[in-house]
Amino acid sequence: MDFSSGRARLRQARLAGDRRELYPHSLQFYLDPPTENVSLVEFESFAVDRLKLLKVVENLGVSYVRSSDSYKTKLGAELRKLKFPYKALAEDDYEARRKDHISHFILRLAYCQSEDLRRWFLQQEMDLLRYRFNELTESLRQKFLEHVNLPFEAISEDLKNELANELCTSTPGMTKVKEQMFYKVGLADAVDLFRARRVFIKDGFAYVPHKEIDAIVLNNYRTKLSKALALTARSLPSIQSDERLQPLLNHLSHSYVGPDYSVQKNTGKISLEQIDALSGKSFPLCMRQLHKALRDNHHLRHGGRMQYGLFLKGIGLTLEQALEFWKKEFIRGKVDADKFDKGYAYSIRHSYGKEGKRTDYTPYSCMKIIMSNPPSQGDYHGCPFRHSDPELLKQKLQSYKIPPSGITQILELVKGMHYQLACQKYFELMHDVDDIGFSLNHPNQYFTESQRLLSGGRELKKEPSNSGNSQQKNNSQESMNSNSAPTSSNTTADAELEGLEAYFTED
Ligand code: SF4
């Protein structure tokens, strides 16, 4: 029974009305930034969820045809799971619409910082909009077009019957005019279709079939979002001066939304003698490259030592094993035992949290490797899919006996800047499986999944798995409070790692 007073009920109704006005549609072009106060906890959790969503969009876009049922089902399920608007929802989905709005603008801030980031963000947002636009019912689509100032009118049945012959002959591939919706669009908005002779023109209007209207909407959205990203990039200096936001935004653009592999169940279970064999079977290409360079040159520069050393720690090397491993190799080169003990050994103990600030450093995620500290000449760190010349990458893959058709697929993914997906393809080819069954985000995840597969402990799942994401989310949420600078574990580790790197810039 409702005991609330008449005035309270009125206030509630007014609030609901305001809310509906704020987000009249489940879909938007994100033209106006949010103006309400958002707590840092919400700020981070919204951003992490959208990042997860965009990564799924990227993954599905490469694995499935975008108009296929599998693509739609999986993307719809992800939107529902993460509580974003996913369809023509009821009007009371205010929270989902609000989250969609705010999270878009946060990632816009994080992903406007470089050309690579902008391109990636734009592509995933476009794919997301395409899916959601096509899921709208006819009347909602019409409402949305009016809302974003693209008032294309669906023509009436009478007019369609009257123009049936012209529509059929002027629209390539059109056989059943009666079953199609056509929109009357001003020529300026349909120039491309008009030039390609794909639409019927009459009295200054193009009659665009439904399947082409999403291309017009997307073009419009792309132009608006590209401009907005460029404008946002210009306002970065003022955001960079905000000490609460800047680390968080940087963290997001290098972000990885899975476990950090800091808890090693395997610690001590790997012997040094196994590493050579493991590097060929279960190391991702980045670590295989570092291992080979270390064996060949008996040395790695500090970028390589950091990336590879933390990876080895993540797969289970104890501190004692790490000291022995690096020392044995280095003293075979130009470093004598004394120099190793005085310099390099300290940095290894430091990375295990036994020196300095005693931070237990976590292995680098793919995003961190791909987005920061690109290798220079003489370096072997980085991601080979991102940082290698395509010809050299091809030769390397050939030397690892990857079949030519597989190499072509990998190079295509690299060309499209889908580096982690290229790595997934490499995993599939190395393990002779058709579907990797998980979404690759971390070199240590590659290793763990490979070992599980090789030991027969895992049945390949068909659904992309986001296992472990909740752990990261909890960690990061716990570590934030609305009054302080972000202190999520990775952000802190990143900052302190810079300190560690500064200790040993010696090559
Ligand atoms: Fe390493 Fe990740 Fe690049 Fe694969 S995608 S090579 S795991 S950094």
XYZ file of C-alpha atoms and ligand atoms in Angstrom:
515
model
C 0.000 0.000 0.000
C 1.292 3.456 -0.885
C 1.385 5.748 2.162
C 3.244 8.601 0.491
C 1.669 12.004 0.633
C 0.070 13.626 -2.373
C 2.892 16.177 -2.560
C 5.575 13.452 -2.494
C 3.782 11.588 -5.250
C 3.639 14.786 -7.292
C 7.350 15.362 -6.757
C 8.055 11.810 -7.892
C 5.940 12.191 -10.992
C 7.710 15.431 -11.855
C 11.061 13.733 -11.478
C 10.002 10.916 -13.774
C 8.847 13.474 -16.331
C 12.159 15.370 -16.160
C 14.059 12.154 -16.537
C 12.115 11.160 -19.597
C 12.819 14.554 -21.088
C 16.506 14.152 -20.453
C 16.699 10.883 -22.356
C 13.702 10.703 -24.668
C 15.288 7.854 -26.699
C 17.256 4.745 -25.920
C 19.670 5.807 -28.651
C 21.476 9.113 -29.083
C 24.227 10.919 -30.984
C 25.722 12.141 -27.682
C 25.549 15.782 -28.695
C 25.401 17.297 -25.210
C 27.780 16.323 -22.407
C 26.297 15.389 -19.033
C 26.071 18.284 -16.609
C 25.179 16.456 -13.409
C 27.639 15.561 -10.648
C 29.065 12.056 -10.952
C 30.946 10.398 -8.113
C 34.395 9.021 -8.893
C 33.158 5.520 -8.054
C 30.399 5.768 -10.641
C 32.766 7.493 -13.056
C 35.141 4.553 -13.021
C 32.564 1.771 -13.004
C 30.628 3.292 -15.951
C 33.852 3.736 -17.899
C 35.058 0.195 -17.249
C 31.691 -1.241 -18.330
C 31.676 0.729 -21.564
C 35.221 -0.312 -22.282
C 34.192 -3.950 -21.806
C 31.274 -3.389 -24.153
C 33.419 -1.769 -26.855
C 35.933 -4.593 -26.640
C 33.131 -7.098 -27.188
C 31.921 -4.984 -30.133
C 35.429 -5.144 -31.610
C 35.741 -8.857 -31.037
C 32.353 -9.738 -32.485
C 32.890 -7.433 -35.463
C 35.901 -9.463 -36.508
C 34.515 -12.885 -35.669
C 31.022 -12.576 -37.160
C 29.215 -10.921 -40.036
C 27.600 -7.831 -38.502
C 24.156 -8.581 -39.851
C 24.222 -12.233 -38.727
C 21.960 -13.587 -36.001
C 24.945 -14.746 -33.923
C 26.412 -11.240 -33.925
C 23.113 -9.696 -32.888
C 22.364 -12.268 -30.212
C 25.785 -11.991 -28.603
C 25.903 -8.210 -28.686
C 22.343 -7.962 -27.350
C 23.274 -10.309 -24.499
C 26.335 -8.219 -23.629
C 24.321 -4.985 -23.593
C 21.798 -6.598 -21.266
C 24.485 -8.023 -19.027
C 26.250 -4.687 -18.638
C 22.922 -2.866 -18.243
C 23.141 -0.593 -21.266
C 20.047 0.181 -23.346
C 19.814 -2.670 -25.816
C 16.551 -2.311 -27.643
C 13.428 -0.254 -27.857
C 13.156 -0.364 -24.109
C 10.351 0.823 -21.907
C 10.434 4.493 -21.009
C 11.572 3.817 -17.469
C 15.046 2.630 -18.508
C 16.409 5.942 -17.259
C 19.378 4.377 -15.442
C 20.532 2.492 -18.528
C 20.249 5.599 -20.714
C 22.066 7.707 -18.156
C 24.876 5.176 -17.937
C 25.093 5.052 -21.722
C 25.326 8.840 -21.937
C 27.850 9.393 -19.169
C 30.082 6.445 -20.043
C 30.312 7.545 -23.676
C 31.593 10.956 -22.629
C 34.122 9.529 -20.180
C 35.649 7.267 -22.797
C 35.568 10.139 -25.255
C 37.854 11.992 -22.865
C 40.140 8.994 -22.442
C 40.237 8.058 -26.108
C 40.715 11.471 -27.695
C 44.356 11.541 -26.665
C 45.961 10.089 -29.796
C 45.099 9.297 -33.393
C 45.188 5.522 -32.734
C 42.876 5.789 -29.755
C 40.450 8.084 -31.584
C 40.234 5.739 -34.556
C 39.600 2.711 -32.372
C 36.926 4.456 -30.308
C 35.177 5.847 -33.385
C 35.033 2.448 -35.065
C 33.551 0.651 -32.062
C 31.027 3.409 -31.328
C 29.905 3.344 -34.965
C 29.385 -0.421 -34.874
C 27.465 -0.096 -31.633
C 25.204 2.587 -33.056
C 24.610 0.571 -36.234
C 23.488 -2.438 -34.222
C 21.227 -0.415 -31.970
C 19.709 1.612 -34.780
C 18.804 -1.525 -36.682
C 17.213 -3.020 -33.580
C 14.768 -0.120 -33.214
C 11.161 -0.608 -34.218
C 9.980 1.364 -37.224
C 8.198 4.031 -35.175
C 11.137 4.454 -32.783
C 13.524 4.743 -35.689
C 11.390 7.530 -37.086
C 11.330 9.265 -33.697
C 15.086 8.919 -33.383
C 15.720 10.391 -36.837
C 13.629 13.421 -35.922
C 15.405 13.699 -32.584
C 18.844 13.872 -34.215
C 17.627 16.275 -36.832
C 17.575 13.833 -39.718
C 13.865 14.070 -40.449
C 13.730 11.449 -43.174
C 10.172 10.457 -43.740
C 9.143 6.902 -44.564
C 6.950 7.186 -47.661
C 3.344 6.060 -47.564
C 2.153 2.780 -49.047
C 0.211 4.704 -51.694
C 3.257 6.624 -52.867
C 5.322 3.450 -52.821
C 2.815 1.684 -55.049
C 2.713 4.659 -57.365
C 6.542 4.686 -57.730
C 6.988 0.894 -57.592
C 8.431 0.527 -61.093
C 10.894 3.416 -60.738
C 12.004 2.265 -57.300
C 12.553 -1.246 -58.586
C 14.602 -0.260 -61.630
C 16.644 2.501 -59.908
C 17.577 0.567 -56.775
C 20.164 -2.159 -57.418
C 19.181 -5.569 -56.074
C 15.604 -4.477 -55.343
C 13.047 -7.085 -56.287
C 10.253 -6.816 -53.720
C 9.458 -3.139 -53.400
C 6.290 -3.839 -51.432
C 8.201 -5.460 -48.571
C 10.693 -2.620 -48.218
C 10.517 0.702 -46.400
C 11.676 3.705 -48.426
C 12.666 7.074 -47.002
C 12.429 10.431 -48.720
C 15.840 12.062 -48.196
C 17.137 15.464 -49.322
C 19.823 15.095 -51.979
C 22.527 16.659 -49.818
C 22.265 13.754 -47.379
C 22.318 11.095 -50.070
C 25.091 12.370 -52.328
C 27.092 9.131 -52.129
C 24.100 6.973 -53.013
C 23.133 9.341 -55.766
C 26.657 9.316 -57.249
C 26.777 5.537 -57.111
C 23.372 5.425 -58.855
C 21.854 3.388 -56.056
C 18.653 5.375 -55.507
C 15.686 6.772 -57.356
C 15.660 10.604 -57.557
C 12.601 12.776 -58.019
C 12.014 16.499 -57.435
C 15.246 16.977 -55.490
C 14.671 13.977 -53.187
C 16.300 10.558 -53.080
C 14.113 7.549 -52.267
C 16.396 5.517 -50.071
C 15.601 1.897 -49.154
C 15.725 0.994 -45.517
C 18.949 -1.028 -45.831
C 20.788 2.105 -47.019
C 19.383 4.525 -44.468
C 21.672 3.278 -41.713
C 24.672 4.214 -43.894
C 23.395 7.808 -44.000
C 22.782 7.875 -40.267
C 26.223 6.424 -39.578
C 27.966 8.888 -41.892
C 26.288 11.688 -40.062
C 27.280 10.250 -36.707
C 30.868 9.664 -37.830
C 31.248 13.312 -38.894
C 29.829 14.573 -35.614
C 31.859 12.242 -33.418
C 35.139 12.863 -35.294
C 34.718 16.593 -34.830
C 33.770 16.151 -31.197
C 36.859 14.008 -30.549
C 39.118 16.618 -32.143
C 37.502 19.346 -30.042
C 37.780 17.276 -26.875
C 41.480 16.686 -27.591
C 41.975 20.451 -27.683
C 40.468 20.833 -24.245
C 42.755 18.163 -22.793
C 45.249 20.534 -21.151
C 42.577 21.790 -18.760
C 41.564 18.205 -17.880
C 45.173 17.173 -17.461
C 45.479 19.684 -14.680
C 42.816 17.806 -12.672
C 44.838 15.491 -10.490
C 41.868 13.196 -9.785
C 40.867 12.652 -13.395
C 44.107 12.527 -15.317
C 45.523 9.269 -13.886
C 42.141 7.649 -14.267
C 41.769 8.708 -17.899
C 45.289 7.564 -18.717
C 44.604 4.299 -17.005
C 41.420 3.835 -19.022
C 43.060 4.418 -22.356
C 45.661 1.785 -21.485
C 43.084 -0.162 -19.692
C 42.667 -3.810 -19.294
C 39.548 -5.133 -17.669
C 40.543 -8.550 -16.425
C 42.556 -10.133 -13.601
C 45.978 -8.639 -12.987
C 47.805 -11.970 -12.538
C 49.354 -10.746 -9.341
C 48.181 -13.802 -7.393
C 50.226 -16.715 -8.611
C 48.765 -20.081 -7.829
C 51.675 -21.554 -9.772
C 54.465 -19.899 -7.839
C 57.392 -22.272 -7.732
C 55.762 -24.876 -9.958
C 57.810 -24.023 -13.034
C 61.452 -25.015 -13.265
C 64.040 -22.932 -15.114
C 64.740 -25.873 -17.406
C 61.150 -25.756 -18.680
C 61.270 -22.163 -19.885
C 62.806 -22.823 -23.314
C 60.172 -25.404 -24.179
C 57.347 -23.315 -22.728
C 58.401 -20.283 -24.754
C 57.777 -22.214 -27.980
C 54.490 -23.758 -26.872
C 52.713 -21.406 -24.535
C 54.266 -17.930 -24.702
C 52.542 -15.238 -26.718
C 54.612 -13.792 -29.516
C 55.778 -10.787 -27.475
C 57.285 -12.989 -24.770
C 58.636 -15.545 -27.198
C 60.471 -12.701 -28.942
C 61.899 -11.419 -25.654
C 62.982 -14.883 -24.576
C 64.761 -15.516 -27.870
C 66.484 -12.117 -27.749
C 67.658 -12.837 -24.219
C 69.052 -16.240 -25.171
C 70.713 -14.839 -28.315
C 72.204 -11.659 -26.831
C 72.512 -12.640 -23.132
C 71.033 -9.270 -22.373
C 67.807 -7.276 -22.573
C 67.450 -3.543 -22.234
C 65.358 -2.296 -19.347
C 62.042 -2.108 -21.255
C 62.451 -5.772 -22.140
C 63.545 -6.766 -18.655
C 60.484 -5.123 -17.141
C 58.003 -6.635 -19.598
C 59.519 -10.119 -19.611
C 60.524 -10.226 -15.951
C 57.025 -9.425 -14.735
C 55.511 -11.919 -17.167
C 57.791 -14.645 -15.777
C 56.849 -13.639 -12.277
C 53.178 -13.946 -13.305
C 53.616 -17.466 -14.668
C 55.122 -18.575 -11.376
C 58.867 -17.872 -11.115
C 59.904 -17.274 -7.521
C 62.285 -14.456 -6.658
C 65.159 -16.906 -6.203
C 64.451 -18.506 -9.565
C 64.241 -15.099 -11.252
C 67.608 -14.048 -9.799
C 69.196 -17.270 -10.970
C 67.572 -17.126 -14.403
C 68.650 -13.560 -15.210
C 72.092 -13.916 -13.677
C 72.951 -17.101 -15.572
C 72.043 -15.461 -18.836
C 73.605 -12.047 -18.217
C 76.960 -13.361 -17.101
C 77.211 -15.281 -20.349
C 77.332 -11.847 -22.004
C 79.159 -8.672 -21.059
C 77.907 -8.333 -17.464
C 80.064 -9.867 -14.743
C 78.584 -11.438 -11.617
C 79.565 -8.525 -9.394
C 77.902 -5.953 -11.612
C 74.812 -8.121 -11.809
C 74.539 -8.436 -8.025
C 75.039 -4.708 -7.475
C 72.620 -3.437 -10.104
C 70.321 -5.844 -11.847
C 69.618 -8.053 -8.825
C 68.284 -5.044 -6.928
C 65.788 -4.255 -9.665
C 64.570 -7.854 -9.720
C 64.073 -7.860 -5.934
C 62.342 -4.491 -6.315
C 59.872 -5.888 -8.852
C 59.031 -8.679 -6.384
C 58.279 -6.073 -3.717
C 61.403 -6.749 -1.650
C 63.091 -3.361 -2.042
C 62.141 0.323 -2.157
C 58.449 0.936 -1.659
C 57.866 -2.820 -1.480
C 55.204 -2.771 -4.140
C 54.313 -6.155 -5.549
C 54.334 -5.249 -9.253
C 51.865 -6.872 -11.620
C 52.606 -8.139 -15.144
C 51.787 -5.827 -18.043
C 48.475 -6.203 -19.869
C 48.255 -6.153 -23.676
C 46.824 -2.624 -23.647
C 49.725 -1.356 -21.597
C 52.237 -3.057 -23.877
C 50.496 -1.878 -27.029
C 49.826 1.691 -25.967
C 52.871 2.749 -23.982
C 56.647 2.868 -24.284
C 57.094 1.809 -27.929
C 60.378 -0.023 -28.592
C 63.325 1.784 -30.196
C 66.140 0.228 -32.151
C 67.832 -2.485 -30.097
C 64.720 -3.045 -27.981
C 62.727 -6.270 -28.073
C 59.821 -5.304 -25.863
C 56.392 -4.173 -27.102
C 53.789 -6.131 -29.031
C 55.073 -7.626 -32.303
C 51.602 -7.258 -33.847
C 51.650 -3.546 -33.074
C 55.291 -2.612 -33.240
C 56.890 -4.879 -35.868
C 57.209 -4.023 -39.510
C 54.623 -6.237 -41.331
C 57.319 -7.824 -43.505
C 59.393 -8.781 -40.456
C 56.290 -10.062 -38.701
C 55.506 -12.192 -41.733
C 59.015 -13.666 -41.727
C 58.790 -14.377 -38.023
C 55.445 -16.162 -38.436
C 56.836 -18.161 -41.348
C 59.777 -19.235 -39.217
C 57.270 -20.465 -36.605
C 55.585 -22.603 -39.294
C 52.327 -20.673 -39.366
C 50.573 -21.655 -42.638
C 50.395 -18.984 -45.383
C 46.604 -18.626 -45.138
C 46.936 -18.023 -41.374
C 49.667 -15.437 -41.936
C 47.418 -13.628 -44.405
C 44.597 -13.536 -41.848
C 46.913 -12.264 -39.132
C 48.331 -9.541 -41.374
C 44.819 -8.463 -42.344
C 43.918 -8.078 -38.659
C 47.122 -6.138 -38.038
C 46.318 -3.869 -40.975
C 42.938 -3.145 -39.390
C 44.778 -2.387 -36.111
C 43.160 -5.357 -34.326
C 46.387 -6.385 -32.613
C 44.896 -8.507 -29.849
C 42.667 -10.273 -32.338
C 45.735 -10.989 -34.473
C 47.277 -12.513 -31.353
C 44.127 -14.599 -30.805
C 44.436 -15.892 -34.356
C 48.077 -16.762 -33.619
C 46.904 -18.672 -30.540
C 44.356 -20.608 -32.611
C 46.939 -21.527 -35.228
C 49.576 -22.499 -32.667
C 47.119 -24.707 -30.812
C 45.208 -25.942 -33.823
C 41.776 -24.865 -32.565
C 39.025 -23.146 -34.525
C 37.725 -20.871 -31.851
C 39.900 -19.490 -29.084
C 36.831 -19.290 -26.830
C 38.014 -16.300 -24.778
C 38.831 -12.675 -25.310
C 42.591 -12.134 -25.109
C 43.704 -9.180 -23.025
C 46.852 -10.235 -21.241
C 50.048 -12.161 -22.078
C 49.679 -14.162 -18.863
C 46.136 -15.041 -19.847
C 47.545 -16.382 -23.127
C 49.965 -18.539 -21.150
C 47.336 -19.811 -18.695
C 44.819 -20.664 -21.417
C 47.510 -22.370 -23.477
C 48.617 -24.507 -20.557
C 45.064 -25.387 -19.690
C 44.373 -26.407 -23.263
C 47.590 -28.402 -23.660
C 47.000 -30.240 -20.417
C 43.451 -31.106 -21.507
C 41.985 -29.159 -18.603
C 39.766 -26.943 -20.659
C 37.011 -27.556 -23.126
C 36.928 -24.785 -25.678
C 34.055 -22.527 -24.899
C 32.070 -21.034 -27.721
C 31.058 -17.876 -25.885
C 33.644 -15.100 -25.439
C 34.574 -15.253 -21.778
C 35.058 -12.243 -19.590
C 35.991 -14.270 -16.587
C 37.755 -12.367 -13.927
C 36.381 -9.017 -14.911
C 34.394 -8.773 -11.753
C 37.523 -9.197 -9.729
C 39.110 -6.232 -11.413
C 35.974 -4.192 -11.043
C 35.693 -4.926 -7.369
C 39.316 -4.141 -6.827
C 39.105 -0.860 -8.612
C 35.839 0.149 -7.039
C 37.054 -0.651 -3.610
C 40.119 1.400 -4.168
C 38.253 4.559 -5.123
C 36.432 6.996 -3.002
C 34.616 10.018 -4.179
C 36.817 12.518 -2.402
C 40.225 11.287 -3.294
C 42.444 10.736 -6.270
C 42.003 7.323 -7.850
C 44.084 4.702 -6.161
C 43.157 1.624 -8.157
C 45.807 -1.025 -7.906
C 46.938 -0.774 -11.503
C 47.106 3.000 -11.460
C 49.200 2.962 -8.338
C 51.387 0.231 -9.712
C 51.850 2.153 -12.944
C 52.922 5.255 -11.086
C 55.331 3.351 -8.872
C 56.638 1.340 -11.763
C 57.753 4.571 -13.323
C 59.751 5.080 -10.157
C 61.261 1.660 -10.538
C 62.110 2.248 -14.175
C 63.845 5.449 -13.206
C 66.183 3.474 -10.935
C 67.482 1.334 -13.729
C 67.587 3.196 -16.949
C 70.940 1.595 -17.510
C 70.842 -0.695 -20.529
Fe 51.684 -9.950 -26.332
Fe 49.206 -9.044 -26.045
Fe 50.634 -8.415 -28.229
Fe 49.723 -10.884 -27.868
S 48.509 -9.006 -28.151
S 51.753 -10.311 -28.530
S 49.913 -11.105 -25.673
S 51.058 -7.807 -26.121
